[in-house]
Amino acid sequence: MNSPTHLCCDATIPAGEPFLAEVKAGQTVRILDLQGNQAVDTLFFSLSNPRERYDVQRTLRRQNSVYLTTGSVLFSNLGQPMLTIVDDTCGRHDTLGGACAQESNTVRYALEKRYMHSCRDNYLRACMHDGRLSKADIGPNINFFMNVPVTAEGGLTFEDGISAPGKYVELRAEMDVIVLISNCPQLNNPCNGYNPTPAQLLIRD
């Protein structure tokens, strides 16, 4: 699609680091996988009422699909459309696998992995710095570019990515939102190819 021309924000998010920005209704936000195979864990909140946030269950139930791609509408916990995916060169995105954390690293991998850098740590760092969000606001997220197939038995597996350098997903904001990103630092599964890399975020009018 033809993107709007006025660039409001052009940010490169370092590997393994958090990022927070505001996107106004009608603006588009494009997230780029610069080097390929990089999971970008993302949460959305209403700018006017941060207690209103992205809701996985409502989103998946409304579209009757376990993956997100072009045409998917992201709904809030109050049932309101927050954003719509208007362009997607990757093909599908996970919203079931969740964000890595001390606890999940310990359970899935090993006790000594507990203190490794995680997406939940990133979210908390960004929330503390910004001041509008807190630990209680961190819920289930979207894992852009992450490949988490659902097995025939109903389980989830973390597999090698299906993205590639330069792939992107673009969303149009249906309300004013806060976007909270953890450019995933995970080293224990192939979601980042065992080598986290930078991502880019573009916001346009």
Coordinates of N, CA and C in Angstrom, one line a residue:
M1 N 0.8 -1.2 0.0 CA 0.0 0.0 0.0 C 0.9 1.2 0.0
N2 N 0.3 2.4 -0.4 CA 1.1 3.6 -0.4 C 1.0 4.2 1.0
S3 N 2.1 4.4 1.7 CA 2.1 4.9 3.0 C 2.0 6.5 3.0
P4 N 1.4 7.0 4.0 CA 1.4 8.5 4.2 C 2.8 9.0 4.2
T5 N 2.9 10.3 3.8 CA 4.3 10.8 3.6 C 4.9 11.6 4.8
H6 N 4.1 12.1 5.7 CA 4.7 12.8 6.8 C 5.2 11.9 7.9
L7 N 6.5 11.9 8.1 CA 7.1 11.0 9.1 C 7.2 11.7 10.4
C8 N 6.5 11.2 11.4 CA 6.5 11.8 12.7 C 7.5 11.2 13.7
C9 N 7.9 9.9 13.4 CA 8.8 9.2 14.3 C 9.6 8.2 13.5
D10 N 10.9 8.2 13.6 CA 11.8 7.2 13.0 C 12.8 6.7 14.0
A11 N 12.5 5.6 14.7 CA 13.3 5.1 15.8 C 13.9 3.7 15.5
T12 N 15.2 3.6 15.7 CA 15.8 2.3 15.7 C 15.9 1.8 17.1
I13 N 15.3 0.6 17.4 CA 15.2 0.0 18.7 C 16.4 -1.0 18.8
P14 N 17.4 -0.7 19.7 CA 18.5 -1.6 19.8 C 18.1 -3.0 20.2
A15 N 18.9 -4.0 19.8 CA 18.6 -5.4 20.2 C 18.4 -5.5 21.7
G16 N 17.3 -6.2 22.1 CA 17.1 -6.5 23.5 C 16.6 -5.3 24.3
E17 N 16.2 -4.2 23.7 CA 15.8 -3.0 24.5 C 14.4 -2.7 24.3
P18 N 13.8 -1.9 25.3 CA 12.4 -1.4 25.2 C 12.3 -0.1 24.5
F19 N 11.0 0.2 24.1 CA 10.7 1.4 23.5 C 9.2 1.8 23.7
L20 N 8.9 3.0 23.9 CA 7.5 3.5 24.1 C 7.3 4.7 23.3
A21 N 6.1 4.8 22.7 CA 5.7 5.9 21.9 C 4.2 6.1 21.8
E22 N 3.8 7.3 21.4 CA 2.3 7.5 21.2 C 2.0 7.5 19.7
V23 N 0.9 7.0 19.4 CA 0.4 7.0 18.0 C -1.1 7.5 18.1
K24 N -1.3 8.6 17.3 CA -2.6 9.2 17.3 C -3.6 8.5 16.3
A25 N -4.9 8.6 16.6 CA -5.9 8.0 15.7 C -5.7 8.5 14.2
G26 N -5.7 7.6 13.3 CA -5.4 7.9 11.9 C -4.0 7.8 11.5
Q27 N -3.1 7.8 12.4 CA -1.7 7.6 12.0 C -1.4 6.1 11.8
T28 N -0.3 5.9 11.1 CA 0.1 4.5 10.9 C 1.5 4.3 11.6
V29 N 1.6 3.1 12.1 CA 2.9 2.7 12.8 C 3.4 1.4 12.0
R30 N 4.6 1.6 11.5 CA 5.2 0.4 10.8 C 6.4 -0.1 11.7
I31 N 6.4 -1.4 11.9 CA 7.5 -2.1 12.6 C 8.3 -2.9 11.6
L32 N 9.6 -2.7 11.5 CA 10.4 -3.4 10.6 C 11.4 -4.3 11.3
D33 N 11.5 -5.5 10.7 CA 12.4 -6.5 11.1 C 13.7 -6.3 10.3
L34 N 14.6 -5.5 10.8 CA 15.7 -5.0 9.9 C 16.6 -6.1 9.4
Q35 N 17.0 -7.1 10.3 CA 17.9 -8.1 9.9 C 17.3 -9.5 9.7
G36 N 16.0 -9.6 10.1 CA 15.3 -10.9 9.9 C 15.3 -11.7 11.2
N37 N 14.2 -12.4 11.4 CA 14.1 -13.4 12.5 C 14.2 -12.7 13.9
Q38 N 13.6 -11.5 14.0 CA 13.6 -10.8 15.3 C 12.2 -10.6 15.8
A39 N 11.9 -11.2 17.0 CA 10.6 -11.0 17.6 C 10.5 -9.6 18.2
V40 N 9.4 -9.0 18.0 CA 9.2 -7.6 18.5 C 7.9 -7.7 19.4
D41 N 8.1 -7.9 20.7 CA 7.0 -8.1 21.6 C 6.3 -6.7 21.9
T42 N 5.0 -6.6 21.7 CA 4.3 -5.3 21.6 C 3.0 -5.4 22.4
L43 N 2.8 -4.3 23.1 CA 1.5 -4.0 23.8 C 1.0 -2.7 23.4
F44 N -0.4 -2.6 23.4 CA -1.0 -1.3 23.1 C -2.0 -0.9 24.2
F45 N -2.0 0.4 24.5 CA -2.9 1.0 25.6 C -3.6 2.2 25.0
S46 N -4.8 2.5 25.5 CA -5.5 3.7 25.1 C -4.7 4.9 25.7
L47 N -4.4 5.9 25.0 CA -3.7 7.1 25.5 C -4.5 7.8 26.5
S48 N -5.9 7.9 26.3 CA -6.7 8.6 27.2 C -7.0 7.9 28.5
N49 N -7.0 6.5 28.4 CA -7.2 5.7 29.6 C -6.4 4.4 29.5
P50 N -5.2 4.5 30.0 CA -4.3 3.3 29.9 C -4.8 2.0 30.5
R51 N -5.8 2.1 31.3 CA -6.4 0.9 31.8 C -7.1 0.1 30.7
E52 N -7.4 0.8 29.6 CA -8.0 0.1 28.4 C -6.8 -0.3 27.6
R53 N -6.7 -1.6 27.3 CA -5.5 -2.2 26.7 C -5.8 -3.3 25.7
Y54 N -4.8 -3.7 24.9 CA -5.0 -4.8 24.0 C -5.5 -6.0 24.7
D55 N -6.5 -6.7 24.0 CA -7.1 -7.9 24.6 C -7.0 -9.0 23.6
V56 N -6.2 -10.0 24.0 CA -5.9 -11.2 23.1 C -7.2 -11.9 22.8
Q57 N -8.0 -12.2 23.8 CA -9.2 -13.1 23.7 C -10.2 -12.4 22.8
R58 N -10.5 -11.2 23.0 CA -11.5 -10.5 22.1 C -11.0 -10.4 20.7
T59 N -9.7 -10.1 20.5 CA -9.1 -10.0 19.2 C -9.2 -11.3 18.4
L60 N -8.8 -12.4 19.0 CA -8.8 -13.7 18.3 C -10.3 -14.2 18.1
R61 N -11.1 -14.0 19.1 CA -12.5 -14.4 18.9 C -13.2 -13.6 17.8
R62 N -13.0 -12.4 17.7 CA -13.7 -11.5 16.7 C -13.2 -11.9 15.3
Q63 N -12.0 -12.3 15.1 CA -11.5 -12.6 13.7 C -11.4 -14.1 13.5
N64 N -11.7 -15.0 14.5 CA -11.7 -16.4 14.3 C -10.4 -17.0 13.7
S65 N -9.3 -16.5 14.3 CA -8.0 -16.9 13.8 C -7.0 -16.8 14.9
V66 N -6.0 -17.7 15.0 CA -5.1 -17.7 16.1 C -3.8 -16.8 15.7
Y67 N -3.8 -16.4 14.4 CA -2.7 -15.5 14.0 C -3.2 -14.2 13.6
L68 N -2.3 -13.2 13.5 CA -2.6 -11.8 13.1 C -1.9 -11.6 11.8
T69 N -2.6 -10.9 10.9 CA -2.1 -10.5 9.6 C -2.9 -9.4 9.0
T70 N -2.7 -9.0 7.7 CA -3.4 -7.9 7.1 C -4.9 -8.1 7.3
G71 N -5.6 -7.1 7.7 CA -7.0 -7.1 7.9 C -7.4 -7.4 9.4
S72 N -6.5 -7.9 10.2 CA -6.8 -8.1 11.6 C -7.0 -6.8 12.3
V73 N -8.1 -6.8 13.1 CA -8.4 -5.7 14.0 C -8.0 -6.0 15.4
L74 N -7.3 -5.2 16.1 CA -6.9 -5.4 17.5 C -7.9 -4.7 18.4
F75 N -8.5 -5.5 19.2 CA -9.6 -5.0 20.1 C -9.0 -4.8 21.5
S76 N -9.7 -3.9 22.2 CA -9.3 -3.6 23.6 C -10.1 -4.5 24.6
N77 N -9.7 -4.4 25.9 CA -10.5 -5.1 26.9 C -11.9 -4.5 27.1
L78 N -12.2 -3.4 26.5 CA -13.5 -2.8 26.6 C -14.2 -3.0 25.3
G79 N -13.7 -3.8 24.4 CA -14.4 -4.2 23.2 C -14.3 -3.2 22.0
Q80 N -13.3 -2.2 22.2 CA -13.2 -1.2 21.1 C -12.0 -1.5 20.2
P81 N -12.2 -1.2 18.9 CA -11.1 -1.4 18.0 C -10.0 -0.4 18.3
M82 N -8.7 -0.9 18.4 CA -7.6 -0.1 18.8 C -6.7 0.2 17.5
L83 N -6.4 -0.8 16.8 CA -5.6 -0.7 15.6 C -6.0 -1.7 14.6
T84 N -5.7 -1.5 13.3 CA -6.0 -2.4 12.2 C -4.7 -2.7 11.5
I85 N -4.4 -3.9 11.2 CA -3.2 -4.2 10.4 C -3.5 -4.0 9.0
V86 N -2.9 -3.0 8.4 CA -3.2 -2.6 7.0 C -2.2 -3.1 6.0
D87 N -1.0 -3.6 6.4 CA 0.0 -4.1 5.5 C 0.9 -5.0 6.3
D88 N 1.2 -6.1 5.6 CA 2.0 -7.2 6.3 C 2.8 -8.0 5.3
T89 N 4.1 -7.8 5.3 CA 5.0 -8.5 4.4 C 5.6 -9.8 5.0
C90 N 5.3 -10.0 6.2 CA 5.8 -11.2 6.9 C 4.8 -12.4 6.7
G91 N 3.5 -12.1 6.9 CA 2.5 -13.1 6.6 C 1.6 -13.5 7.8
R92 N 2.2 -13.6 9.0 CA 1.5 -13.9 10.2 C 2.3 -13.6 11.4
H93 N 1.6 -13.3 12.5 CA 2.2 -12.9 13.8 C 1.5 -13.6 14.9
D94 N 2.3 -13.9 16.0 CA 1.8 -14.6 17.1 C 1.3 -13.7 18.2
T95 N 0.2 -14.1 18.9 CA -0.3 -13.4 20.0 C -0.7 -14.4 21.1
L96 N -0.1 -15.6 21.1 CA -0.4 -16.6 22.1 C 0.8 -17.0 23.0
G97 N 2.0 -16.8 22.4 CA 3.2 -17.3 23.1 C 3.6 -16.4 24.3
G98 N 3.1 -15.2 24.4 CA 3.5 -14.4 25.5 C 4.9 -13.8 25.5
A99 N 5.2 -13.0 26.5 CA 6.5 -12.4 26.6 C 7.4 -13.2 27.5
C100 N 8.7 -13.3 27.2 CA 9.6 -14.1 28.0 C 9.8 -13.3 29.4
A101 N 10.0 -14.0 30.4 CA 10.1 -13.5 31.8 C 11.1 -14.4 32.6
Q102 N 11.5 -13.9 33.7 CA 12.3 -14.7 34.6 C 11.7 -16.0 34.9
E103 N 10.4 -16.0 35.2 CA 9.7 -17.2 35.6 C 9.6 -18.2 34.4
S104 N 9.2 -17.7 33.2 CA 9.1 -18.7 32.1 C 10.5 -19.2 31.7
N105 N 11.5 -18.3 31.7 CA 12.8 -18.8 31.4 C 13.3 -19.9 32.3
T106 N 12.9 -19.8 33.6 CA 13.3 -20.8 34.6 C 12.5 -22.1 34.3
V107 N 11.2 -22.0 34.0 CA 10.4 -23.2 33.8 C 10.7 -23.9 32.5
R108 N 10.9 -23.1 31.5 CA 11.1 -23.7 30.1 C 12.6 -24.2 29.9
Y109 N 13.5 -23.5 30.5 CA 14.9 -23.8 30.2 C 15.8 -24.3 31.3
A110 N 16.1 -23.5 32.3 CA 16.9 -24.0 33.4 C 16.9 -22.9 34.5
L111 N 17.1 -23.4 35.7 CA 17.1 -22.5 36.9 C 18.1 -21.3 36.7
E112 N 19.3 -21.6 36.1 CA 20.3 -20.6 35.9 C 19.9 -19.6 34.9
K113 N 18.8 -19.8 34.1 CA 18.4 -18.8 33.1 C 17.5 -17.7 33.7
R114 N 17.2 -17.9 35.0 CA 16.3 -17.0 35.6 C 16.7 -15.5 35.5
Y115 N 18.0 -15.2 35.6 CA 18.5 -13.9 35.6 C 18.8 -13.3 34.2
M116 N 18.5 -14.0 33.2 CA 18.7 -13.5 31.9 C 17.7 -12.4 31.5
H117 N 18.2 -11.4 30.7 CA 17.3 -10.3 30.3 C 16.1 -10.8 29.6
S118 N 14.9 -10.2 29.9 CA 13.6 -10.7 29.4 C 12.8 -9.5 28.9
C119 N 11.7 -9.9 28.2 CA 10.8 -8.9 27.7 C 10.0 -8.3 28.9
R120 N 9.6 -9.1 29.8 CA 8.9 -8.5 31.0 C 9.8 -7.5 31.7
D121 N 11.0 -7.7 31.8 CA 11.9 -6.8 32.4 C 11.9 -5.5 31.6
N122 N 12.0 -5.6 30.3 CA 11.9 -4.4 29.4 C 10.7 -3.6 29.6
Y123 N 9.5 -4.3 29.6 CA 8.3 -3.6 29.8 C 8.3 -2.8 31.2
L124 N 8.8 -3.5 32.2 CA 8.8 -2.8 33.5 C 9.7 -1.6 33.5
R125 N 10.9 -1.7 32.9 CA 11.8 -0.6 32.8 C 11.1 0.6 32.0
A126 N 10.5 0.3 30.9 CA 9.8 1.4 30.2 C 8.7 2.0 31.0
C127 N 7.9 1.2 31.7 CA 6.8 1.7 32.5 C 7.3 2.6 33.6
M128 N 8.4 2.2 34.3 CA 8.9 3.0 35.4 C 9.5 4.3 34.8
H129 N 10.1 4.3 33.7 CA 10.6 5.5 33.1 C 9.5 6.5 32.7
D130 N 8.4 5.9 32.1 CA 7.4 6.8 31.5 C 6.4 7.3 32.6
G131 N 6.1 6.4 33.6 CA 5.2 6.8 34.7 C 3.8 6.6 34.5
R132 N 3.3 6.4 33.3 CA 1.8 6.2 33.1 C 1.3 4.8 33.3
L133 N 2.2 3.9 33.2 CA 1.9 2.4 33.2 C 2.7 1.8 34.4
S134 N 2.1 0.7 34.9 CA 2.7 0.0 36.0 C 2.8 -1.5 35.7
K135 N 3.3 -2.3 36.7 CA 3.4 -3.7 36.6 C 2.0 -4.3 36.3
A136 N 1.0 -3.8 36.9 CA -0.4 -4.3 36.8 C -0.9 -4.2 35.4
D137 N -0.3 -3.3 34.6 CA -0.8 -3.1 33.2 C -0.2 -4.0 32.2
I138 N 0.8 -4.8 32.6 CA 1.4 -5.7 31.7 C 0.6 -7.0 31.5
G139 N 0.1 -7.2 30.3 CA -0.7 -8.4 30.1 C -0.2 -9.1 28.8
P140 N -1.1 -10.0 28.3 CA -0.7 -10.8 27.1 C -0.4 -9.8 25.9
N141 N 0.6 -10.1 25.2 CA 1.1 -9.2 24.1 C 1.0 -9.9 22.7
I142 N 1.4 -9.1 21.8 CA 1.6 -9.5 20.4 C 3.1 -9.7 20.2
N143 N 3.5 -10.8 19.5 CA 4.8 -11.1 19.1 C 5.0 -11.0 17.6
F144 N 5.2 -9.7 17.2 CA 5.4 -9.5 15.8 C 6.6 -10.3 15.2
F145 N 6.4 -10.9 14.1 CA 7.5 -11.7 13.4 C 7.8 -13.0 14.1
M146 N 7.2 -13.3 15.1 CA 7.5 -14.6 15.9 C 6.7 -15.7 15.4
N147 N 7.3 -16.9 15.2 CA 6.7 -18.1 14.7 C 6.4 -19.0 15.8
V148 N 5.1 -19.1 16.2 CA 4.7 -20.0 17.3 C 3.5 -20.9 16.7
P149 N 3.8 -22.0 16.1 CA 2.8 -22.8 15.5 C 1.9 -23.4 16.6
V150 N 0.7 -23.6 16.3 CA -0.2 -24.4 17.2 C -0.3 -25.8 16.7
T151 N 0.1 -26.7 17.6 CA 0.1 -28.2 17.3 C -1.3 -28.8 17.2
A152 N -1.3 -29.9 16.6 CA -2.6 -30.6 16.4 C -3.2 -31.0 17.8
E153 N -2.4 -31.1 18.8 CA -2.9 -31.3 20.2 C -3.3 -30.1 20.9
G154 N -3.1 -28.9 20.3 CA -3.4 -27.7 20.9 C -2.3 -27.0 21.7
G155 N -1.1 -27.5 21.6 CA 0.0 -26.9 22.2 C 0.7 -25.9 21.4
L156 N 1.7 -25.2 21.9 CA 2.5 -24.2 21.2 C 3.9 -24.6 21.1
T157 N 4.6 -24.3 20.0 CA 6.0 -24.5 19.9 C 6.7 -23.3 19.4
F158 N 7.9 -23.0 19.9 CA 8.6 -21.9 19.4 C 9.6 -22.3 18.4
E159 N 9.4 -21.8 17.1 CA 10.1 -22.3 16.0 C 11.0 -21.2 15.3
D160 N 11.8 -21.6 14.4 CA 12.6 -20.7 13.6 C 11.7 -19.7 12.9
G161 N 12.1 -18.5 12.8 CA 11.2 -17.4 12.3 C 10.9 -17.6 10.8
I162 N 9.8 -17.0 10.4 CA 9.4 -17.0 9.0 C 9.6 -15.6 8.4
S163 N 10.2 -14.7 9.2 CA 10.5 -13.3 8.7 C 11.8 -13.3 7.9
A164 N 12.2 -12.1 7.5 CA 13.4 -11.9 6.7 C 13.8 -10.5 6.8
P165 N 15.0 -10.1 6.5 CA 15.5 -8.7 6.5 C 14.5 -7.8 5.7
G166 N 14.1 -6.7 6.4 CA 13.2 -5.7 5.7 C 11.7 -6.0 5.7
K167 N 11.3 -7.2 6.3 CA 9.9 -7.5 6.4 C 9.3 -6.5 7.4
Y168 N 8.0 -6.2 7.2 CA 7.4 -5.2 8.1 C 5.9 -5.5 8.3
V169 N 5.4 -5.0 9.4 CA 3.9 -5.0 9.6 C 3.5 -3.5 9.9
E170 N 2.4 -3.1 9.3 CA 2.0 -1.7 9.4 C 0.5 -1.7 9.9
L171 N 0.3 -0.9 11.0 CA -1.0 -0.8 11.6 C -1.5 0.7 11.6
R172 N -2.8 0.8 11.4 CA -3.5 2.1 11.5 C -4.2 2.2 12.8
A173 N -3.9 3.3 13.6 CA -4.5 3.5 14.9 C -6.0 3.9 14.7
E174 N -6.9 3.2 15.4 CA -8.3 3.6 15.4 C -8.6 4.5 16.6
M175 N -7.7 4.6 17.5 CA -7.8 5.5 18.6 C -6.4 6.0 19.0
D176 N -6.3 7.0 19.8 CA -5.0 7.4 20.3 C -4.4 6.3 21.2
V177 N -3.2 5.8 20.9 CA -2.7 4.7 21.7 C -1.3 5.0 22.1
I178 N -0.9 4.2 23.2 CA 0.5 4.1 23.6 C 1.0 2.7 23.1
V179 N 2.1 2.7 22.4 CA 2.7 1.5 22.0 C 3.9 1.2 22.8
L180 N 3.9 0.0 23.4 CA 5.0 -0.4 24.3 C 5.7 -1.6 23.7
I181 N 7.0 -1.5 23.4 CA 7.7 -2.5 22.7 C 8.9 -3.1 23.5
S182 N 9.0 -4.4 23.5 CA 10.3 -5.0 23.9 C 10.9 -5.7 22.7
N183 N 12.0 -5.2 22.2 CA 12.7 -5.8 21.1 C 13.4 -7.1 21.7
C184 N 12.8 -8.2 21.6 CA 13.0 -9.4 22.4 C 14.5 -9.8 22.6
P185 N 14.9 -9.9 23.8 CA 16.3 -10.3 24.1 C 16.5 -11.8 24.2
Q186 N 15.5 -12.6 23.9 CA 15.5 -14.1 24.2 C 16.7 -14.8 23.5
L187 N 17.4 -15.6 24.2 CA 18.6 -16.3 23.7 C 18.4 -17.8 23.8
N188 N 17.3 -18.3 24.4 CA 17.1 -19.7 24.7 C 16.2 -20.5 23.7
N189 N 15.6 -19.8 22.8 CA 14.9 -20.5 21.7 C 15.1 -19.7 20.4
P190 N 14.6 -20.3 19.3 CA 15.0 -19.7 18.0 C 14.2 -18.5 17.5
C191 N 13.4 -17.9 18.4 CA 12.5 -16.8 18.0 C 13.3 -15.6 17.5
N192 N 14.5 -15.5 17.9 CA 15.4 -14.4 17.4 C 16.7 -15.0 16.7
G193 N 16.6 -16.3 16.3 CA 17.7 -16.9 15.7 C 18.9 -17.0 16.7
Y194 N 18.6 -17.0 18.0 CA 19.6 -17.0 19.0 C 20.6 -15.8 18.9
N195 N 20.1 -14.7 18.2 CA 21.0 -13.6 18.1 C 20.1 -12.3 17.9
P196 N 19.6 -11.7 19.0 CA 18.8 -10.5 18.9 C 19.4 -9.4 18.1
T197 N 18.6 -8.7 17.3 CA 19.0 -7.7 16.4 C 18.1 -6.5 16.5
P198 N 18.5 -5.3 16.0 CA 17.7 -4.1 16.1 C 16.4 -4.2 15.2
A199 N 15.4 -3.4 15.6 CA 14.2 -3.2 14.8 C 14.0 -1.8 14.6
Q200 N 13.1 -1.4 13.7 CA 12.8 0.0 13.4 C 11.3 0.3 13.6
L201 N 11.0 1.4 14.0 CA 9.6 1.9 14.2 C 9.4 3.2 13.5
L202 N 8.4 3.3 12.6 CA 8.1 4.5 11.8 C 6.6 4.8 12.1
I203 N 6.4 6.1 12.5 CA 5.0 6.6 12.7 C 4.8 7.7 11.7
R204 N 3.7 7.6 10.9 CA 3.4 8.6 9.9 C 1.9 9.1 10.0
D205 N 1.8 10.3 9.6 CA 0.4 10.9 9.5 C -0.3 10.3 8.3

